[in-house]
Tab-separated table of C-alpha atoms in Angstrom:
chain	number	residue	atom	x	y	z
A	21	MET	CA	-0.134	0.147	0.453
A	22	ILE	CA	1.074	3.881	-1.005
A	23	ILE	CA	-0.282	7.138	0.084
A	24	LYS	CA	-1.877	8.462	-2.642
A	25	ARG	CA	-0.687	11.490	-4.591
A	26	PRO	CA	-2.775	14.202	-4.121
A	27	HIS	CA	-4.478	14.328	-1.226
A	28	PRO	CA	-5.988	17.008	0.274
A	29	HIS	CA	-5.947	15.471	4.191
A	30	VAL	CA	-2.501	13.022	4.366
A	31	SER	CA	0.850	13.792	2.771
A	32	PRO	CA	3.698	12.266	1.906
A	33	SER	CA	5.806	11.865	4.603
A	34	GLY	CA	1.984	10.518	6.680
A	35	LEU	CA	1.199	13.155	7.781
A	36	VAL	CA	-3.128	14.024	8.761
A	37	SER	CA	-4.244	17.691	9.042
A	38	ILE	CA	-8.330	17.220	8.601
A	39	PRO	CA	-9.961	20.969	9.339
A	40	TYR	CA	-11.173	19.591	12.988
A	41	LEU	CA	-7.425	18.916	13.863
A	42	GLN	CA	-5.826	21.648	12.961
A	43	ASN	CA	-9.146	23.587	14.759
A	44	TRP	CA	-8.427	22.173	18.325
A	45	ILE	CA	-9.758	23.378	21.060
A	46	TYR	CA	-9.587	21.444	24.728
A	47	PRO	CA	-11.552	20.952	26.506
A	48	SER	CA	-14.490	20.546	23.515
A	49	SER	CA	-12.559	18.773	20.862
A	50	ASN	CA	-11.532	15.427	22.014
A	51	LEU	CA	-10.503	12.069	20.485
A	52	VAL	CA	-13.383	10.517	19.192
A	53	ASP	CA	-14.535	12.874	16.610
A	54	LEU	CA	-10.998	12.683	15.873
A	55	VAL	CA	-11.575	8.613	15.232
A	56	VAL	CA	-15.468	9.568	13.519
A	57	ASN	CA	-13.507	12.611	11.430
A	58	LEU	CA	-11.294	10.718	10.291
A	59	GLY	CA	-13.491	7.974	8.996
A	60	SER	CA	-15.297	9.959	7.728
A	61	ALA	CA	-13.233	11.598	5.121
A	62	PHE	CA	-10.816	8.253	4.837
A	63	SER	CA	-14.185	6.648	3.627
A	64	HIS	CA	-14.504	9.497	0.783
A	65	ASP	CA	-10.890	9.587	-0.187
A	66	PRO	CA	-9.241	6.681	0.669
A	67	PRO	CA	-5.257	7.458	1.561
A	68	LEU	CA	-4.170	4.370	0.110
A	69	TYR	CA	-4.499	2.270	-2.378
A	70	SER	CA	-1.998	-1.074	-4.061
A	71	GLN	CA	1.290	-0.593	-4.979
A	72	ARG	CA	0.376	-4.402	-6.736
A	73	ARG	CA	-1.623	-2.377	-9.252
A	74	SER	CA	0.740	-0.216	-11.988
A	75	ASN	CA	-2.151	2.121	-13.115
A	76	PRO	CA	-1.354	6.210	-14.121
A	77	ASN	CA	-4.813	7.188	-13.379
A	78	PRO	CA	-3.987	8.509	-10.043
A	79	ASN	CA	-7.277	8.007	-8.507
A	80	PRO	CA	-6.998	4.649	-6.747
A	81	PRO	CA	-8.897	1.117	-8.573
A	82	ASN	CA	-11.792	0.164	-7.341
A	83	TYR	CA	-11.720	-1.509	-3.598
A	84	GLY	CA	-14.579	-4.229	-4.302
A	85	GLN	CA	-13.276	-5.994	-7.754
A	86	GLN	CA	-10.047	-6.903	-5.768
A	87	GLN	CA	-8.983	-10.339	-5.513
A	88	GLN	CA	-6.367	-10.162	-2.976
A	89	PRO	CA	-6.101	-10.747	1.178
A	90	PRO	CA	-5.063	-7.483	2.567
A	91	PRO	CA	-1.386	-7.626	3.420
A	92	PRO	CA	-0.203	-10.333	6.564
A	93	ARG	CA	1.146	-6.964	8.368
A	94	LEU	CA	-1.940	-5.923	8.535
A	95	ALA	CA	-3.827	-8.641	9.942
A	96	ALA	CA	-0.945	-9.144	12.271
A	97	ALA	CA	-1.921	-6.097	14.185
A	98	GLY	CA	-0.974	-6.809	17.612
A	99	TYR	CA	-4.799	-4.127	18.330
A	100	PRO	CA	-7.624	-5.057	20.421
A	101	PRO	CA	-11.176	-7.054	17.877
A	102	SER	CA	-12.426	-3.449	15.597
A	103	PRO	CA	-15.954	-2.575	17.205
A	104	TYR	CA	-17.489	-2.522	13.592
A	105	GLY	CA	-17.660	-6.205	13.585
A	106	ARG	CA	-16.595	-9.383	14.680
A	107	ALA	CA	-15.869	-11.065	11.670
A	108	GLN	CA	-13.228	-11.900	10.133
A	109	PRO	CA	-11.508	-10.198	6.696
A	110	SER	CA	-12.308	-11.658	3.107
A	111	GLN	CA	-10.058	-12.469	0.229
A	112	THR	CA	-12.198	-9.415	-1.376
A	113	GLU	CA	-12.227	-7.152	2.000
A	114	ASP	CA	-11.543	-3.223	0.490
A	115	ALA	CA	-8.120	-2.515	2.332
A	116	ALA	CA	-9.278	0.933	2.889
A	117	GLU	CA	-11.930	-0.276	5.002
A	118	VAL	CA	-9.004	-3.345	7.223
A	119	TYR	CA	-6.674	0.755	7.210
A	120	ARG	CA	-9.447	2.175	8.729
A	121	ARG	CA	-10.436	-0.344	11.085
A	122	ASN	CA	-7.592	-1.043	12.386
A	123	ALA	CA	-6.784	3.053	12.680
A	124	VAL	CA	-9.662	3.239	14.703
A	125	ASN	CA	-8.870	0.070	16.925
A	126	LYS	CA	-5.274	2.247	18.246
A	127	LEU	CA	-6.758	5.283	18.673
A	128	VAL	CA	-9.421	3.374	20.751
A	129	GLU	CA	-6.944	1.789	22.305
A	130	MET	CA	-5.157	4.684	22.863
A	131	VAL	CA	-8.027	7.094	23.999
A	132	HIS	CA	-8.178	3.446	26.259
A	133	GLY	CA	-5.084	3.734	27.997
A	134	ASP	CA	-5.517	7.752	29.013
A	135	ILE	CA	-8.973	6.610	30.627
A	136	VAL	CA	-7.144	4.070	32.473
A	137	LYS	CA	-4.004	6.672	33.628
A	138	MET	CA	-6.890	9.508	34.191
A	139	ARG	CA	-9.317	6.813	36.828
A	140	LYS	CA	-6.183	6.200	38.759
A	141	GLU	CA	-5.111	9.664	39.039
A	142	ARG	CA	-8.815	10.469	40.366
A	143	GLU	CA	-9.486	8.119	43.010
A	144	ALA	CA	-5.821	8.688	44.394
A	145	GLU	CA	-7.072	12.570	44.536
A	146	MET	CA	-10.279	10.406	46.289
A	147	GLU	CA	-8.392	8.761	48.758
A	148	GLY	CA	-6.925	11.955	49.607
A	149	LEU	CA	-9.616	13.970	50.083
A	150	PHE	CA	-10.766	11.536	51.831
A	151	SER	CA	-7.611	11.599	54.217
A	152	ALA	CA	-8.306	15.285	54.622
A	153	GLN	CA	-11.957	14.932	54.974
A	154	GLY	CA	-11.418	12.072	58.177
A	155	VAL	CA	-8.852	14.908	59.737
A	156	LEU	CA	-11.925	17.352	59.137
A	157	ARG	CA	-14.056	15.458	61.185
A	158	LYS	CA	-11.136	14.640	64.141
A	159	ARG	CA	-11.356	18.726	64.086
A	160	GLU	CA	-14.739	19.254	63.680
A	161	GLU	CA	-14.808	16.735	67.201
A	162	GLU	CA	-12.656	18.313	69.064
A	163	VAL	CA	-14.128	21.977	68.543
A	164	ASN	CA	-17.073	20.770	69.729
A	165	LYS	CA	-16.325	19.102	72.664
A	166	GLY	CA	-13.724	22.199	73.431
A	167	LEU	CA	-17.260	24.778	73.092
A	168	LYS	CA	-19.381	22.253	75.204
A	169	GLU	CA	-16.239	23.120	77.756
A	170	MET	CA	-16.347	26.805	77.061
A	171	GLN	CA	-20.586	26.544	77.640
A	172	ASP	CA	-20.184	24.650	80.516
A	173	GLU	CA	-17.727	27.036	82.404
A	174	LYS	CA	-19.010	29.505	81.978
A	175	GLU	CA	-23.044	28.080	83.096
A	176	ALA	CA	-21.320	27.416	86.694
A	177	LEU	CA	-19.378	31.358	86.507
A	178	GLU	CA	-23.208	32.016	85.902
A	179	GLN	CA	-24.652	31.040	88.926
A	180	GLN	CA	-21.462	31.474	90.857
A	181	LEU	CA	-22.224	35.092	90.157
A	182	GLN	CA	-25.563	35.062	90.766
A	183	VAL	CA	-24.368	33.321	94.969
A	184	VAL	CA	-22.290	36.353	94.953
A	185	LEU	CA	-24.987	38.518	94.082
A	186	MET	CA	-27.898	37.210	95.591
A	187	SER	CA	-24.728	37.317	99.271
A	188	THR	CA	-24.277	40.862	98.008
A	189	ASP	CA	-27.924	41.409	98.304
A	190	VAL	CA	-27.891	39.826	101.245
A	191	LEU	CA	-25.563	41.949	103.469
A	192	ALA	CA	-26.307	45.189	101.645
A	193	GLY	CA	-29.443	45.443	103.095
A	194	TRP	CA	-28.107	43.929	106.782
A	195	VAL	CA	-26.209	46.615	107.139
A	196	ARG	CA	-29.127	49.164	106.200
A	197	GLU	CA	-31.001	47.140	108.783
A	198	ASN	CA	-28.350	48.200	111.090
A	199	GLU	CA	-26.805	51.235	110.900
A	200	GLU	CA	-29.635	53.107	113.263
A	201	LYS	CA	-27.740	50.644	115.737
A	202	ILE	CA	-24.656	52.147	114.682
A	203	LYS	CA	-25.485	55.392	115.396
A	204	ASN	CA	-26.958	55.102	118.517
A	205	LEU	CA	-23.724	53.490	119.410
A	206	GLY	CA	-21.584	56.733	118.402
A	207	ASN	CA	-23.779	59.048	119.890
A	208	ASN	CA	-23.754	56.675	122.863
A	209	ASN	CA	-19.708	55.539	123.363
A	210	ASP	CA	-19.815	55.683	126.979
A	211	ASN	CA	-22.912	53.387	128.015
A	212	VAL	CA	-22.599	50.800	125.836
A	213	ASP	CA	-23.191	47.125	127.050
A	214	VAL	CA	-22.035	45.196	125.718
A	215	ASP	CA	-24.640	42.470	125.832
A	216	GLU	CA	-26.038	44.303	124.081
A	217	VAL	CA	-23.841	44.844	120.874
A	218	PHE	CA	-25.323	42.314	118.806
A	219	HIS	CA	-28.518	40.040	118.738
A	220	CYS	CA	-29.587	37.147	117.838
A	221	ALA	CA	-31.574	37.358	113.865
A	222	ASP	CA	-33.381	33.720	115.619
A	223	VAL	CA	-33.183	30.953	117.516
A	224	LEU	CA	-30.861	28.936	115.207
A	225	SER	CA	-28.231	31.746	115.786
A	226	LYS	CA	-29.313	32.610	119.417
A	227	GLN	CA	-28.875	28.190	119.658
A	228	MET	CA	-26.011	28.580	117.568
A	229	LEU	CA	-23.394	31.801	119.720
A	230	ASP	CA	-24.163	28.920	122.578
A	231	CYS	CA	-22.705	26.542	122.086
A	232	THR	CA	-19.058	28.077	120.428
A	233	ALA	CA	-19.825	29.307	123.091
A	234	ALA	CA	-19.770	26.746	125.343
A	235	ASP	CA	-17.691	24.789	123.269
A	236	LEU	CA	-14.718	27.721	123.896
A	237	ALA	CA	-15.130	28.043	127.208
A	238	ILE	CA	-15.216	23.912	127.908
A	239	GLU	CA	-11.463	24.733	125.624
A	240	ASP	CA	-10.095	26.889	128.039
A	241	VAL	CA	-10.627	25.049	130.916
A	242	VAL	CA	-9.742	22.183	129.994
A	243	TYR	CA	-6.310	24.078	129.458
A	244	SER	CA	-6.271	25.294	132.153
A	245	LEU	CA	-6.445	21.498	133.673
A	246	ASP	CA	-3.349	21.108	131.979
A	247	LYS	CA	-2.064	23.256	134.010
A	248	ALA	CA	-2.714	23.226	136.909
A	249	LEU	CA	-1.902	19.306	136.485
A	250	GLN	CA	2.000	19.883	135.175
A	251	GLU	CA	1.583	21.860	139.042
A	252	GLY	CA	0.721	19.438	141.020
A	253	ALA	CA	-2.269	22.006	141.793
A	254	VAL	CA	-4.701	19.054	140.793
A	255	PRO	CA	-4.582	15.345	141.236
A	256	PHE	CA	-4.071	12.473	138.236
A	257	ASP	CA	-7.484	10.761	139.056
A	258	GLN	CA	-9.630	14.288	139.356
A	259	TYR	CA	-7.575	15.493	136.451
A	260	LEU	CA	-9.408	13.062	134.443
A	261	ARG	CA	-12.932	12.134	135.042
A	262	ASN	CA	-13.647	16.620	134.494
A	263	VAL	CA	-11.628	16.084	131.527
A	264	ARG	CA	-13.448	13.246	130.512
A	265	LEU	CA	-16.771	15.007	131.883
A	266	LEU	CA	-15.930	18.131	129.910
A	267	SER	CA	-14.715	15.568	126.744
A	268	ARG	CA	-18.574	14.125	127.381
A	269	GLU	CA	-20.005	17.744	127.561
A	270	GLN	CA	-17.791	19.775	124.034
A	271	PHE	CA	-19.276	16.595	122.557
A	272	PHE	CA	-22.929	17.649	122.592
A	273	HIS	CA	-22.434	20.966	122.235
A	274	LYS	CA	-20.385	20.815	118.750
A	275	ALA	CA	-22.498	18.092	117.751
A	276	THR	CA	-25.856	20.284	118.500
A	277	ALA	CA	-23.535	22.988	116.684
A	278	ALA	CA	-23.217	20.471	113.466
A	279	LYS	CA	-26.816	20.586	113.350
A	280	VAL	CA	-27.788	24.482	113.051
A	281	ARG	CA	-24.757	25.156	111.594
A	282	ALA	CA	-26.442	22.640	108.678
A	283	ALA	CA	-30.494	23.886	109.098
A	284	GLN	CA	-29.160	27.261	108.499
A	285	MET	CA	-27.255	26.248	105.503
A	286	GLN	CA	-31.507	24.522	103.941
A	287	ALA	CA	-32.902	28.282	105.181
A	288	GLN	CA	-30.327	30.467	103.717
A	289	VAL	CA	-30.764	28.286	100.847
A	290	ALA	CA	-34.957	28.290	100.558
A	291	SER	CA	-34.098	32.336	101.429
A	292	MET	CA	-31.801	32.359	98.189
A	293	ALA	CA	-34.142	30.541	96.016
A	294	ALA	CA	-37.084	32.558	96.982
A	295	ARG	CA	-36.225	36.369	96.313
A	296	ALA	CA	-33.887	35.249	92.684
A	297	PRO	CA	-37.297	35.371	90.620
A	298	HIS	CA	-37.192	38.575	91.727
A	299	SER	CA	-33.892	39.864	91.905
A	300	HIS	CA	-33.085	42.169	88.765
A	301	TYR	CA	-29.646	40.032	88.162
A	302	ALA	CA	-31.740	36.424	87.373
A	303	PRO	CA	-31.489	35.798	83.851
């Protein structure tokens, strides 16, 4: 087979030039459309003709009358099966059709290789994106966890602020209630009765004051007994008997003070809860 001279689309060296190639624009142009345009152009004007038939006419002979089979090198090409037909070429098959089919198969093989390569590249990109997505999800969990901790801390601080504000209101009220007493004490400095300076606000406070005073007094008596024992003024058996009695009484006063303290704490919490809705500091 030799190249037809002159041919509008194929040069004597085998270079193919068609309008589709000359107007190639990426990405609208592709190999599949190129194959279709090559097939259309070469079907109207095949670029090859048989060398065995000497014909001065530059036009290719009628391949429908040719009885010779196509050259072995065309039939032995290791291309995949042609999509245009599965039948084996017969002796009367057109050589231009064989050339066209082999060219199409070669282009299809090249396109398939490019597609496989692009698929591997895209799979690698997808793996990288999935890895980045995992890292971002982990960071999202850490950010959400930190945000929740900050919100919990904020709520705890707001609760502490409410307690401080309530305590401030209680102290301010106590100061307002006792301003007159302070003024009276300042005017009568000469006739101040120490026992009348402080008054218990309720029964629990009075009981707590009595228990604390008795506890401290017993502590002072025990200390005095220790000193007397060291100086030999008190016999040892009498010391032990008195310390035993005082310790029992001191334990009773301490236990009573602990119960009174718990009752006062419960009453204070109930009072704060009752004043909370009326305070302008409440959320």
